[in-house]
């Protein structure tokens, strides 16, 4: 898709509004990050190829003996810590 949009002042910088058809086509969501780079006389905006969301179950399943650290003793409590 190709479209023309107007650049607007946004704080101390400039901003653009990404059309909904592009947002939906790339599955962009508020809070996602994108890469922006200058390429010759062009501006390229692209989503990272690895915007993956993990579930808690997936992350817990990935824990193994090889990728966990051992308990670190820090001594006796000296204040009002609750253990």
Coordinates of C-alpha atoms in Angstrom, one line a residue:
X1 CA 0.0 0.0 0.0
X2 CA 1.2 3.5 -0.7
X3 CA -0.4 6.7 0.6
X4 CA 0.5 10.3 1.3
X5 CA 0.2 11.6 4.8
X6 CA 1.0 14.9 6.4
X7 CA 3.8 15.3 8.8
X8 CA 2.7 17.2 12.0
X9 CA 4.5 18.8 14.9
X10 CA 4.6 16.5 17.9
X11 CA 6.3 17.9 21.0
X12 CA 9.8 19.0 19.9
X13 CA 9.8 16.6 17.0
X14 CA 7.6 15.6 14.1
X15 CA 5.1 12.7 13.8
X16 CA 2.9 10.9 11.4
X17 CA -0.3 9.0 11.7
X18 CA -0.1 5.5 10.4
X19 CA -3.3 4.6 8.5
X20 CA -5.5 1.8 10.0
X21 CA -5.1 -0.4 6.9
X22 CA -1.4 -0.5 7.4
X23 CA -1.7 -0.9 11.2
X24 CA -4.1 -3.9 10.7
X25 CA -2.1 -5.4 7.9
X26 CA 1.1 -5.5 10.0
X27 CA -0.8 -6.4 13.3
X28 CA 0.6 -3.3 15.0
X29 CA -0.6 -2.4 18.5
X30 CA -0.2 0.6 20.7
X31 CA 3.0 0.2 22.7
X32 CA 4.7 -1.9 20.0
X33 CA 8.1 -0.7 18.8
X34 CA 9.2 -0.2 15.3
X35 CA 12.5 0.5 13.6
X36 CA 12.9 3.7 11.7
X37 CA 15.9 4.3 9.5
X38 CA 17.1 6.6 6.8
X39 CA 17.9 4.8 3.5
X40 CA 19.2 7.2 0.9
X41 CA 16.4 9.8 0.5
X42 CA 13.8 7.5 2.1
X43 CA 12.5 6.9 5.6
X44 CA 11.8 3.2 6.3
X45 CA 9.6 2.2 9.2
X46 CA 9.3 -1.5 9.9
X47 CA 8.2 -3.7 12.8
X48 CA 10.9 -6.0 14.3
X49 CA 10.6 -9.5 12.8
X50 CA 10.5 -10.9 16.3
X51 CA 7.6 -9.2 18.1
X52 CA 6.6 -12.3 20.0
X53 CA 4.6 -12.5 23.1
X54 CA 5.2 -15.3 25.5
X55 CA 2.7 -16.8 28.0
X56 CA 3.7 -17.4 31.6
X57 CA 3.4 -21.2 30.9
X58 CA 5.8 -20.9 28.0
X59 CA 8.4 -19.0 30.1
X60 CA 8.1 -21.4 33.1
X61 CA 8.4 -24.4 30.8
X62 CA 11.7 -23.0 29.5
X63 CA 13.3 -23.0 33.0
X64 CA 16.0 -25.7 33.3
X65 CA 18.8 -26.6 35.7
X66 CA 21.2 -25.2 33.0
X67 CA 19.7 -21.7 32.9
X68 CA 18.9 -21.0 36.5
X69 CA 21.2 -19.5 39.1
X70 CA 21.9 -20.9 42.5
X71 CA 20.6 -19.4 45.7
X72 CA 22.7 -16.5 46.9
X73 CA 23.0 -16.1 50.7
X74 CA 23.1 -12.5 51.9
X75 CA 23.4 -13.1 55.6
X76 CA 21.0 -12.5 58.4
X77 CA 18.2 -9.9 58.3
X78 CA 19.4 -6.6 59.7
X79 CA 16.2 -4.5 59.6
X80 CA 12.5 -5.1 59.2
X81 CA 12.8 -7.5 56.3
X82 CA 10.1 -10.2 56.1
X83 CA 11.4 -13.6 55.0

